[in-house]
Amino acid sequence: LSKLLFVVSMLLTIIGYWHTYSLSPIFHESMFFRYFGVAMVVIGFAYLQRSFEELGDNYSPLFDAYIPKELVTDGVYSRIRHPIYLFNLFVSFGLAISSGSIVVLACALVGFIFVLRAIYIEEAYLSSKFDQYITYMKSTWRLVPHVY
């Protein structure tokens, strides 16, 4: 469902750029916010790619489908335990801000709920597979440094 929401968000945003009419109610029409949202998407994609690269062969699209060989704690993972989720949210909310669409914003909010749920499940799973994960949790932030 989260992948479907993301695809719908992308399509609605792209269609909104090409057509002067909107397929959903708009919460803003500011060019500043459009550019700000696009910047969030670009930053999100760039850091998402970096997060995937740093994870290397330890990445699994479903955390319990493939047991990682090792716990990655370098680079962006030295401060944030779930940068892939964080930067996916950058992209999702960037699309919402860029498009100004209430439907795209709703998709991003639902995606955020899925991310929070996935974090708790994934942390329980990784704690059971890696003894050092508890120590790692104490020295890093879940998603946003100094916030959460």
PDB file of C-alpha atoms in Angstrom, residues 15-137:
ATOM      1  CA  ILE A  15       0.221  15.861 -13.762  1.00  0.00           C
ATOM      2  CA  GLY A  16      -0.205  18.974 -11.612  1.00  0.00           C
ATOM      3  CA  TYR A  17       2.946  20.480 -13.150  1.00  0.00           C
ATOM      4  CA  TRP A  18       1.691  19.943 -16.704  1.00  0.00           C
ATOM      5  CA  HIS A  19      -1.924  20.980 -16.303  1.00  0.00           C
ATOM      6  CA  THR A  20      -3.282  24.240 -14.986  1.00  0.00           C
ATOM      7  CA  TYR A  21      -6.226  22.489 -13.378  1.00  0.00           C
ATOM      8  CA  SER A  22      -5.748  20.298 -10.352  1.00  0.00           C
ATOM      9  CA  LEU A  23      -6.988  16.777  -9.760  1.00  0.00           C
ATOM     10  CA  SER A  24      -7.317  17.487  -6.058  1.00  0.00           C
ATOM     11  CA  PRO A  25      -7.905  20.415  -3.713  1.00  0.00           C
ATOM     12  CA  ILE A  26      -4.873  22.653  -3.259  1.00  0.00           C
ATOM     13  CA  PHE A  27      -3.480  23.843   0.080  1.00  0.00           C
ATOM     14  CA  HIS A  28      -1.127  26.415  -1.500  1.00  0.00           C
ATOM     15  CA  GLU A  29      -0.220  27.939  -4.862  1.00  0.00           C
ATOM     16  CA  SER A  30       3.084  29.526  -3.825  1.00  0.00           C
ATOM     17  CA  MET A  31       6.027  29.268  -6.223  1.00  0.00           C
ATOM     18  CA  PHE A  32       8.378  29.466  -3.232  1.00  0.00           C
ATOM     19  CA  PHE A  33       6.834  26.312  -1.753  1.00  0.00           C
ATOM     20  CA  ARG A  34       6.866  24.599  -5.147  1.00  0.00           C
ATOM     21  CA  TYR A  35      10.625  25.161  -5.416  1.00  0.00           C
ATOM     22  CA  PHE A  36      11.146  24.282  -1.759  1.00  0.00           C
ATOM     23  CA  GLY A  37       9.308  20.980  -2.316  1.00  0.00           C
ATOM     24  CA  VAL A  38      11.366  20.215  -5.418  1.00  0.00           C
ATOM     25  CA  ALA A  39      14.546  20.881  -3.396  1.00  0.00           C
ATOM     26  CA  MET A  40      13.314  18.437  -0.738  1.00  0.00           C
ATOM     27  CA  VAL A  41      12.714  15.792  -3.418  1.00  0.00           C
ATOM     28  CA  VAL A  42      16.185  16.271  -4.928  1.00  0.00           C
ATOM     29  CA  ILE A  43      17.908  16.206  -1.511  1.00  0.00           C
ATOM     30  CA  GLY A  44      15.820  13.194  -0.505  1.00  0.00           C
ATOM     31  CA  PHE A  45      16.758  11.242  -3.631  1.00  0.00           C
ATOM     32  CA  ALA A  46      20.459  12.120  -3.292  1.00  0.00           C
ATOM     33  CA  TYR A  47      20.686  11.054   0.336  1.00  0.00           C
ATOM     34  CA  LEU A  48      18.490   8.032  -0.306  1.00  0.00           C
ATOM     35  CA  GLN A  49      21.010   6.872  -2.898  1.00  0.00           C
ATOM     36  CA  ARG A  50      23.857   7.501  -0.448  1.00  0.00           C
ATOM     37  CA  SER A  51      22.047   5.521   2.264  1.00  0.00           C
ATOM     38  CA  PHE A  52      21.557   2.570  -0.094  1.00  0.00           C
ATOM     39  CA  GLU A  53      25.233   2.683  -1.094  1.00  0.00           C
ATOM     40  CA  GLU A  54      26.409   2.744   2.523  1.00  0.00           C
ATOM     41  CA  LEU A  55      24.179  -0.216   3.343  1.00  0.00           C
ATOM     42  CA  GLY A  56      25.536  -2.156   0.367  1.00  0.00           C
ATOM     43  CA  ASP A  57      24.672  -5.864   0.409  1.00  0.00           C
ATOM     44  CA  ASN A  58      22.937  -5.445   3.768  1.00  0.00           C
ATOM     45  CA  TYR A  59      19.909  -3.759   2.176  1.00  0.00           C
ATOM     46  CA  SER A  60      16.677  -5.708   2.026  1.00  0.00           C
ATOM     47  CA  PRO A  61      13.403  -4.252   0.712  1.00  0.00           C
ATOM     48  CA  LEU A  62      11.700  -6.208   3.488  1.00  0.00           C
ATOM     49  CA  PHE A  63      13.892  -6.213   6.576  1.00  0.00           C
ATOM     50  CA  ASP A  64      12.918  -9.745   7.593  1.00  0.00           C
ATOM     51  CA  ALA A  65      13.269 -11.215   4.075  1.00  0.00           C
ATOM     52  CA  TYR A  66      17.053 -11.087   4.194  1.00  0.00           C
ATOM     53  CA  ILE A  67      19.196 -11.168   7.315  1.00  0.00           C
ATOM     54  CA  PRO A  68      21.961  -8.575   6.976  1.00  0.00           C
ATOM     55  CA  LYS A  69      25.531  -9.884   7.224  1.00  0.00           C
ATOM     56  CA  GLU A  70      26.568  -7.064   9.502  1.00  0.00           C
ATOM     57  CA  LEU A  71      25.253  -4.023  11.289  1.00  0.00           C
ATOM     58  CA  VAL A  72      26.139  -0.859   9.343  1.00  0.00           C
ATOM     59  CA  THR A  73      27.024   2.027  11.666  1.00  0.00           C
ATOM     60  CA  ASP A  74      29.205   4.227   9.420  1.00  0.00           C
ATOM     61  CA  GLY A  75      28.427   7.331   7.379  1.00  0.00           C
ATOM     62  CA  VAL A  76      24.855   8.523   7.664  1.00  0.00           C
ATOM     63  CA  TYR A  77      24.124   5.444   9.821  1.00  0.00           C
ATOM     64  CA  SER A  78      26.486   6.778  12.492  1.00  0.00           C
ATOM     65  CA  ARG A  79      23.849   9.343  13.533  1.00  0.00           C
ATOM     66  CA  ILE A  80      20.520   8.006  12.199  1.00  0.00           C
ATOM     67  CA  ARG A  81      19.339   4.400  12.411  1.00  0.00           C
ATOM     68  CA  HIS A  82      16.790   4.695   9.596  1.00  0.00           C
ATOM     69  CA  PRO A  83      18.031   7.156   6.955  1.00  0.00           C
ATOM     70  CA  ILE A  84      16.241   5.324   4.140  1.00  0.00           C
ATOM     71  CA  TYR A  85      12.916   5.965   5.862  1.00  0.00           C
ATOM     72  CA  LEU A  86      13.897   9.573   6.592  1.00  0.00           C
ATOM     73  CA  PHE A  87      14.834  10.362   3.010  1.00  0.00           C
ATOM     74  CA  ASN A  88      11.785   8.561   1.627  1.00  0.00           C
ATOM     75  CA  LEU A  89       9.779  10.941   3.807  1.00  0.00           C
ATOM     76  CA  PHE A  90      11.777  13.877   2.386  1.00  0.00           C
ATOM     77  CA  VAL A  91      10.688  12.787  -1.082  1.00  0.00           C
ATOM     78  CA  SER A  92       7.061  12.158  -0.067  1.00  0.00           C
ATOM     79  CA  PHE A  93       6.595  15.442   1.765  1.00  0.00           C
ATOM     80  CA  GLY A  94       8.617  17.255  -0.899  1.00  0.00           C
ATOM     81  CA  LEU A  95       6.119  16.031  -3.484  1.00  0.00           C
ATOM     82  CA  ALA A  96       3.244  17.202  -1.281  1.00  0.00           C
ATOM     83  CA  ILE A  97       4.772  20.652  -0.741  1.00  0.00           C
ATOM     84  CA  SER A  98       5.768  20.985  -4.371  1.00  0.00           C
ATOM     85  CA  SER A  99       2.369  19.997  -5.714  1.00  0.00           C
ATOM     86  CA  GLY A 100       0.289  21.777  -3.097  1.00  0.00           C
ATOM     87  CA  SER A 101      -2.174  18.891  -3.430  1.00  0.00           C
ATOM     88  CA  ILE A 102      -4.172  17.852  -0.384  1.00  0.00           C
ATOM     89  CA  VAL A 103      -4.398  14.302  -1.794  1.00  0.00           C
ATOM     90  CA  VAL A 104      -0.588  14.083  -2.128  1.00  0.00           C
ATOM     91  CA  LEU A 105      -0.225  15.488   1.402  1.00  0.00           C
ATOM     92  CA  ALA A 106      -2.666  12.840   2.694  1.00  0.00           C
ATOM     93  CA  CYS A 107      -0.617  10.122   0.952  1.00  0.00           C
ATOM     94  CA  ALA A 108       2.552  11.459   2.620  1.00  0.00           C
ATOM     95  CA  LEU A 109       0.880  11.466   6.035  1.00  0.00           C
ATOM     96  CA  VAL A 110      -0.317   7.871   5.605  1.00  0.00           C
ATOM     97  CA  GLY A 111       3.205   6.959   4.472  1.00  0.00           C
ATOM     98  CA  PHE A 112       4.579   8.591   7.625  1.00  0.00           C
ATOM     99  CA  ILE A 113       2.356   6.344   9.757  1.00  0.00           C
ATOM    100  CA  PHE A 114       3.618   3.291   7.847  1.00  0.00           C
ATOM    101  CA  VAL A 115       7.214   4.419   8.431  1.00  0.00           C
ATOM    102  CA  LEU A 116       6.708   4.802  12.187  1.00  0.00           C
ATOM    103  CA  ARG A 117       5.163   1.339  12.378  1.00  0.00           C
ATOM    104  CA  ALA A 118       7.950  -0.184  10.271  1.00  0.00           C
ATOM    105  CA  ILE A 119      10.640   1.403  12.450  1.00  0.00           C
ATOM    106  CA  TYR A 120       9.325  -0.243  15.605  1.00  0.00           C
ATOM    107  CA  ILE A 121       8.971  -3.637  13.928  1.00  0.00           C
ATOM    108  CA  GLU A 122      12.409  -3.387  12.300  1.00  0.00           C
ATOM    109  CA  GLU A 123      14.127  -2.337  15.530  1.00  0.00           C
ATOM    110  CA  ALA A 124      12.623  -5.278  17.404  1.00  0.00           C
ATOM    111  CA  TYR A 125      13.781  -7.595  14.630  1.00  0.00           C
ATOM    112  CA  LEU A 126      17.328  -6.184  14.447  1.00  0.00           C
ATOM    113  CA  SER A 127      17.637  -6.266  18.247  1.00  0.00           C
ATOM    114  CA  SER A 128      16.907  -9.985  18.140  1.00  0.00           C
ATOM    115  CA  LYS A 129      19.496 -10.616  15.368  1.00  0.00           C
ATOM    116  CA  PHE A 130      22.365  -8.361  16.515  1.00  0.00           C
ATOM    117  CA  ASP A 131      23.471  -8.170  20.145  1.00  0.00           C
ATOM    118  CA  GLN A 132      25.208  -4.832  19.492  1.00  0.00           C
ATOM    119  CA  TYR A 133      22.003  -3.218  18.140  1.00  0.00           C
ATOM    120  CA  ILE A 134      20.873  -2.151  21.636  1.00  0.00           C
ATOM    121  CA  THR A 135      24.167  -0.283  22.133  1.00  0.00           C
ATOM    122  CA  TYR A 136      23.850   1.219  18.650  1.00  0.00           C
ATOM    123  CA  MET A 137      20.316   2.404  19.504  1.00  0.00           C
TER     124      MET A 137
END
